[in-house]
Amino acid sequence: MYNITLIPGDGIGPEVSEAAKHVVDATGLNINWETVNAGEKVFQDTGVLVPEKVFQSIEKNKIVLKGPITTPIGSGFRSINVMLRKKYDLYSNVRPVRSLPGINTPFKGIDLVIFRENTEGLYAGIEQELPDGSCEAVKRVSRNASIRIAEAAFEYAKKNNKKKVTVAHKANIMKLADGLFLNCVREVSQAYPDIALQEVIVDNMCMQLVMNPNQFEVIVTMNLYGDLLSDLCAGLVGGLGLVPGANIGKDISIFEAVHGSAPDIAGKNLANPIALILSSAMMLNHMGETDKAEAIIKAVTKTIYEDKVLTCDLGGKATTNEITKAIIKNII
Ligand code: NAD
């Protein structure tokens, strides 16, 4: 039996995490889900953003499936997502972006993975207002964090027979901060002579991605660029409802979709649960349950391609519950 921490989160989080939980259970794995919650809703109810039992559960179980958590814009509390990534040193944010059969998009056959540095950069949260009323935000970049995300990307490329890793940076302007990151990636690449390193300035990267995304296999980049490129890439394959993700550290890993809490559709049974369901497949792979992970991916593919059960974001009419039931039916 596995013990897994489930954090439903805010907005559409409870709907999609319930769906993902049922799909994982349908694979026949014996899982004890320990449900604890954090975020805006918990704060409204209890006055605490992250109850102590959330940390206790994460530290005990080490594997977490998490729905999105709302972060106030421009003021209010700082991101709980960023806090968890930093607290548990979940340095590698892995986001596979793949075309799924049956989803109508301008590009076919996209198969790339983004490795986003997850603990520093502009997300370090070092901001201050200066006496003249202007504000500054510090971009922190360390050799240690840059080397380990580069290693994660190259190791992934090696294990999966990829021929090229692309680093997206802005070292022409931020010569020290982005320059350090780029130099670390170059250094790591030396140990992988069979894998080419392509260096692309991040603005050009955006253009390349929307013109010819099939040229990319593995992308390694800094925290904020990774955040932006992830949503861009999600758009290439059909939207945020489809793209999974994982935050991997040494001992603890948190699996969550790329998307946020989608307050515009929350509580309406409209959310596409596939992104979190595919995140749960990443989780099972991480746990060594590769057959079960494959069963989930096949069930999702059959549901959208053969059965044509699609949620509104994909041009269909199925509710969250209906597509979840259809996926469960296809698990063999
Ligand atoms: P969002 O990802 O929540 O939504 C962007 C758009 O995509 C919306 O139109 C939404 O309806 C749609 N969408 C997203 N997920 C979908 C799904 N599964 N099915 C169908 N449509 C979906 O981004 P946002 O509106 O910029 O952010 C909302 C909140 O989420 C903010 O508070 C933000 O800070 C938070 N957020 C949290 C995480 C996280 O917890 N990891 C990640 C990103 C954003």
XYZ file of C-alpha atoms and ligand atoms in Angstrom:
376
model
C 0.000 0.000 0.000
C 1.146 3.529 -0.821
C 0.551 6.593 1.330
C 0.064 9.710 -0.778
C -0.716 13.243 0.358
C -3.563 14.843 -1.606
C -3.868 18.638 -1.537
C -7.089 19.604 -3.372
C -6.262 23.343 -3.481
C -8.525 26.199 -4.575
C -10.897 26.967 -7.452
C -11.132 23.956 -9.790
C -8.594 22.131 -7.593
C -11.105 20.056 -5.597
C -12.903 18.994 -8.806
C -9.805 17.928 -10.755
C -8.061 16.332 -7.769
C -11.151 14.242 -6.996
C -11.135 13.135 -10.652
C -7.425 12.249 -10.601
C -7.811 10.329 -7.344
C -10.645 8.186 -8.777
C -8.662 7.491 -11.950
C -5.595 6.373 -9.971
C -7.790 4.181 -7.752
C -9.301 2.617 -10.891
C -5.871 1.215 -11.820
C -6.267 -1.146 -8.859
C -3.368 0.259 -6.857
C -3.912 0.222 -3.128
C -3.493 3.840 -2.092
C -4.150 5.474 1.228
C -4.899 9.092 0.252
C -4.180 11.475 3.089
C -6.180 14.578 2.210
C -4.991 17.857 3.732
C -5.609 21.300 2.335
C -3.960 24.697 2.111
C -4.660 27.974 0.365
C -7.226 30.716 0.052
C -10.245 28.629 1.054
C -8.469 27.185 4.109
C -7.418 30.717 5.092
C -10.989 31.987 4.847
C -12.214 29.088 7.003
C -9.434 28.918 9.611
C -7.248 32.024 9.384
C -4.242 29.813 8.567
C -2.850 29.455 5.029
C -0.968 26.197 5.460
C -1.981 24.190 8.536
C 0.842 22.319 10.281
C -0.716 18.960 9.333
C -0.031 19.748 5.651
C 3.717 19.925 6.310
C 3.543 16.831 8.524
C 1.738 14.830 5.858
C 4.133 15.914 3.074
C 7.181 15.084 5.206
C 5.766 11.691 6.173
C 4.498 10.521 2.770
C 7.057 12.277 0.520
C 4.749 11.984 -2.506
C 2.063 14.596 -3.099
C -0.667 15.082 -5.675
C -1.691 18.718 -5.571
C -4.412 20.859 -7.093
C -3.738 24.540 -7.892
C -3.687 27.143 -5.127
C -4.868 30.724 -5.670
C -2.336 33.515 -5.089
C -3.618 37.087 -4.631
C -2.403 39.498 -7.314
C -0.391 42.620 -6.440
C -0.863 42.288 -2.684
C -1.788 39.742 -0.006
C -0.018 36.522 0.931
C 2.914 35.161 -1.063
C 2.514 32.090 -3.244
C 2.107 28.854 -1.284
C 3.208 26.964 -4.400
C 6.517 28.830 -4.477
C 6.903 28.412 -0.713
C 6.460 24.601 -0.922
C 8.933 24.347 -3.808
C 11.527 26.309 -1.835
C 10.864 24.699 1.547
C 11.303 21.182 0.189
C 13.972 22.163 -2.351
C 11.922 20.809 -5.257
C 14.488 22.109 -7.684
C 13.343 20.477 -10.878
C 10.015 21.474 -12.396
C 9.380 19.001 -15.198
C 6.640 19.753 -17.711
C 6.128 17.384 -20.639
C 4.210 18.958 -23.525
C 2.841 16.443 -26.024
C 0.322 16.538 -28.841
C -2.582 14.233 -28.068
C -4.424 12.462 -30.875
C -7.910 13.851 -31.396
C -7.068 17.387 -30.279
C -7.302 19.819 -33.173
C -4.319 22.218 -33.132
C -2.141 23.852 -35.823
C 0.796 21.548 -34.980
C 1.051 17.769 -34.850
C 3.603 15.550 -33.171
C 4.882 17.987 -30.547
C 6.892 16.065 -27.960
C 9.041 18.241 -25.740
C 9.814 18.547 -22.055
C 10.525 21.756 -20.166
C 12.962 21.653 -17.241
C 12.331 24.822 -15.247
C 14.643 25.842 -12.413
C 12.221 25.885 -9.501
C 13.864 27.482 -6.465
C 15.374 30.858 -7.348
C 15.633 33.459 -10.154
C 13.019 36.204 -9.953
C 10.867 33.855 -7.857
C 13.275 34.336 -4.939
C 10.751 36.965 -3.819
C 13.376 39.550 -2.882
C 11.560 42.812 -3.535
C 11.650 46.224 -1.944
C 10.279 49.690 -2.334
C 13.003 52.350 -2.531
C 12.851 55.813 -0.939
C 11.932 57.429 -4.274
C 8.862 55.167 -4.567
C 10.332 52.921 -7.230
C 10.570 49.191 -6.590
C 13.197 46.595 -7.262
C 13.087 42.810 -7.509
C 16.259 40.778 -7.207
C 17.019 37.902 -9.557
C 19.085 35.426 -7.577
C 21.024 32.792 -9.501
C 23.392 30.297 -7.935
C 25.851 27.886 -9.473
C 24.483 24.964 -7.429
C 20.864 25.417 -8.559
C 21.854 26.026 -12.181
C 24.095 22.961 -12.345
C 21.509 20.605 -10.856
C 18.660 21.648 -13.186
C 21.021 21.331 -16.162
C 22.003 17.853 -14.967
C 18.342 16.884 -14.598
C 17.653 17.987 -18.188
C 20.689 16.207 -19.673
C 20.051 13.033 -17.665
C 16.467 12.996 -18.934
C 17.720 13.509 -22.502
C 20.198 10.645 -22.142
C 17.659 8.219 -20.639
C 15.085 9.035 -23.310
C 17.436 9.001 -26.317
C 16.993 12.682 -27.066
C 19.576 14.257 -29.321
C 19.364 17.880 -28.249
C 18.893 20.082 -25.177
C 17.947 23.726 -25.743
C 18.766 26.353 -23.140
C 16.550 29.459 -23.171
C 18.233 32.489 -21.580
C 18.696 36.250 -21.760
C 22.436 36.365 -21.113
C 22.886 39.081 -23.737
C 21.187 41.515 -21.325
C 21.569 39.924 -17.867
C 25.198 39.086 -18.407
C 25.922 38.045 -14.835
C 22.733 36.298 -13.680
C 21.671 34.643 -16.934
C 25.339 34.405 -17.893
C 26.011 32.215 -14.846
C 23.021 29.998 -15.672
C 24.133 29.631 -19.299
C 27.723 28.843 -18.342
C 26.539 26.154 -15.918
C 24.435 24.534 -18.646
C 27.431 24.664 -21.016
C 29.616 23.065 -18.363
C 27.157 20.224 -17.705
C 26.734 19.617 -21.449
C 30.455 18.701 -21.672
C 29.696 15.427 -19.906
C 27.148 14.488 -22.615
C 29.067 14.487 -25.922
C 26.234 12.672 -27.760
C 23.671 15.356 -26.933
C 23.831 18.711 -28.719
C 23.388 21.925 -26.757
C 21.394 24.622 -28.536
C 21.466 28.129 -27.040
C 18.478 30.361 -27.772
C 17.706 33.826 -26.391
C 14.311 33.577 -24.746
C 12.471 36.119 -26.929
C 13.597 34.272 -30.051
C 12.587 31.048 -28.271
C 8.985 32.296 -28.069
C 8.952 32.985 -31.798
C 10.610 29.647 -32.639
C 8.084 27.801 -30.496
C 5.066 29.249 -32.269
C 6.659 28.859 -35.747
C 8.298 25.436 -35.498
C 7.815 23.743 -32.118
C 8.742 20.294 -33.455
C 12.432 21.279 -33.517
C 12.585 21.116 -29.688
C 13.049 18.020 -27.540
C 14.260 19.135 -24.096
C 14.228 22.757 -22.934
C 16.118 23.872 -19.831
C 15.546 27.344 -18.502
C 15.286 29.694 -15.542
C 12.307 30.000 -13.228
C 10.276 32.838 -14.765
C 11.085 31.947 -18.389
C 10.030 28.362 -17.633
C 6.743 29.599 -16.233
C 6.004 31.671 -19.336
C 7.188 29.082 -21.866
C 5.089 26.376 -20.150
C 1.818 28.213 -20.764
C 2.901 29.084 -24.305
C 3.671 25.421 -24.997
C 0.386 24.353 -23.390
C -1.356 26.553 -25.945
C 0.413 24.687 -28.750
C -1.090 21.324 -27.794
C -4.624 22.397 -26.910
C -4.441 24.404 -23.693
C -3.795 24.303 -19.985
C -6.337 21.550 -19.445
C -3.894 19.030 -20.922
C -0.403 19.714 -19.586
C 0.913 17.903 -16.498
C 3.879 18.667 -14.299
C 6.099 17.516 -11.464
C 8.194 19.321 -8.859
C 11.023 16.946 -8.034
C 13.396 17.221 -5.094
C 15.824 14.797 -3.493
C 13.298 13.174 -1.116
C 9.960 14.851 -1.732
C 8.033 15.297 -4.982
C 4.855 17.238 -5.659
C 2.867 16.462 -8.800
C 0.603 19.194 -10.136
C -0.772 20.472 -13.433
C 0.693 23.559 -15.102
C -2.642 25.386 -14.826
C -3.885 27.528 -11.963
C -7.131 27.531 -9.981
C -9.197 28.850 -12.946
C -11.649 30.880 -10.829
C -13.694 31.677 -13.963
C -14.916 28.070 -14.236
C -14.533 26.850 -10.630
C -17.396 24.877 -9.094
C -19.202 24.496 -12.431
C -18.188 20.929 -13.333
C -16.500 22.384 -16.451
C -12.797 21.934 -15.666
C -10.723 19.559 -17.763
C -9.178 17.074 -15.312
C -6.729 15.590 -17.866
C -3.767 17.795 -16.855
C -3.921 16.570 -13.262
C -4.749 13.013 -14.337
C -1.596 13.002 -16.500
C 0.293 14.498 -13.530
C -0.874 11.495 -11.517
C 0.534 9.233 -14.273
C 3.873 11.044 -13.856
C 3.565 10.359 -10.134
C 2.997 6.624 -10.719
C 5.996 6.499 -13.063
C 8.071 8.170 -10.352
C 6.881 5.495 -7.901
C 7.945 2.756 -10.328
C 4.335 1.848 -11.236
C 5.020 2.256 -14.948
C 2.297 -0.180 -16.144
C -0.370 1.676 -14.186
C 0.918 5.012 -15.481
C 0.748 3.669 -19.036
C -2.804 2.406 -18.427
C -3.864 5.936 -17.444
C -2.220 7.545 -20.480
C -3.854 4.985 -22.804
C -7.255 5.524 -21.178
C -6.978 9.308 -21.606
C -5.952 8.897 -25.255
C -8.810 6.490 -26.028
C -11.333 8.754 -24.306
C -10.483 11.793 -26.386
C -9.467 10.132 -29.680
C -11.822 7.163 -30.077
C -14.725 8.021 -27.789
C -14.479 11.759 -28.562
C -15.413 12.740 -25.026
C -14.107 16.306 -24.714
C -14.571 19.089 -22.178
C -15.518 22.676 -23.200
C -11.889 23.884 -23.382
C -11.346 21.286 -26.124
C -14.508 22.183 -28.010
C -16.678 19.454 -26.478
C -19.602 19.372 -24.088
C -18.518 16.817 -21.466
C -18.465 17.827 -17.822
C -15.584 17.097 -15.454
C -17.555 14.145 -14.042
C -18.466 12.758 -17.466
C -14.924 12.760 -18.847
C -13.611 11.282 -15.590
C -16.120 8.413 -15.812
C -15.204 7.861 -19.469
C -11.487 7.668 -18.613
C -12.143 5.259 -15.734
C -14.188 3.037 -18.059
C -11.198 2.856 -20.418
C -8.705 1.754 -17.790
C -7.784 -1.867 -18.347
P -5.305 29.617 -14.802
O -4.355 28.585 -15.285
O -6.016 29.325 -13.541
O -6.396 29.907 -15.941
C -6.060 30.441 -17.208
C -7.192 30.109 -18.206
O -7.140 28.712 -18.519
C -8.584 30.365 -17.650
O -9.422 30.810 -18.692
C -9.048 28.992 -17.173
O -10.464 28.812 -17.198
C -8.348 28.071 -18.183
N -8.043 26.771 -17.553
C -7.043 26.530 -16.683
N -7.058 25.263 -16.297
C -8.084 24.683 -16.943
C -8.632 23.361 -16.945
N -8.090 22.369 -16.204
N -9.718 23.109 -17.710
C -10.253 24.073 -18.467
N -9.793 25.342 -18.514
C -8.720 25.639 -17.741
O -4.474 30.971 -14.687
P -4.846 32.355 -13.984
O -6.292 32.673 -14.201
O -3.814 33.274 -14.435
O -4.606 32.086 -12.432
C -5.637 31.819 -11.486
C -5.025 31.579 -10.123
O -4.256 30.371 -10.124
C -4.075 32.701 -9.649
O -4.336 32.928 -8.280
C -2.697 32.097 -9.829
O -1.755 32.624 -8.940
C -2.992 30.632 -9.521
N -2.005 29.686 -10.094
C -1.668 28.615 -9.327
C -0.819 27.660 -9.834
C -0.473 26.483 -8.957
O -1.125 26.248 -7.960
N 0.541 25.716 -9.288
C -0.315 27.777 -11.131
C -0.710 28.860 -11.915
C -1.571 29.815 -11.387
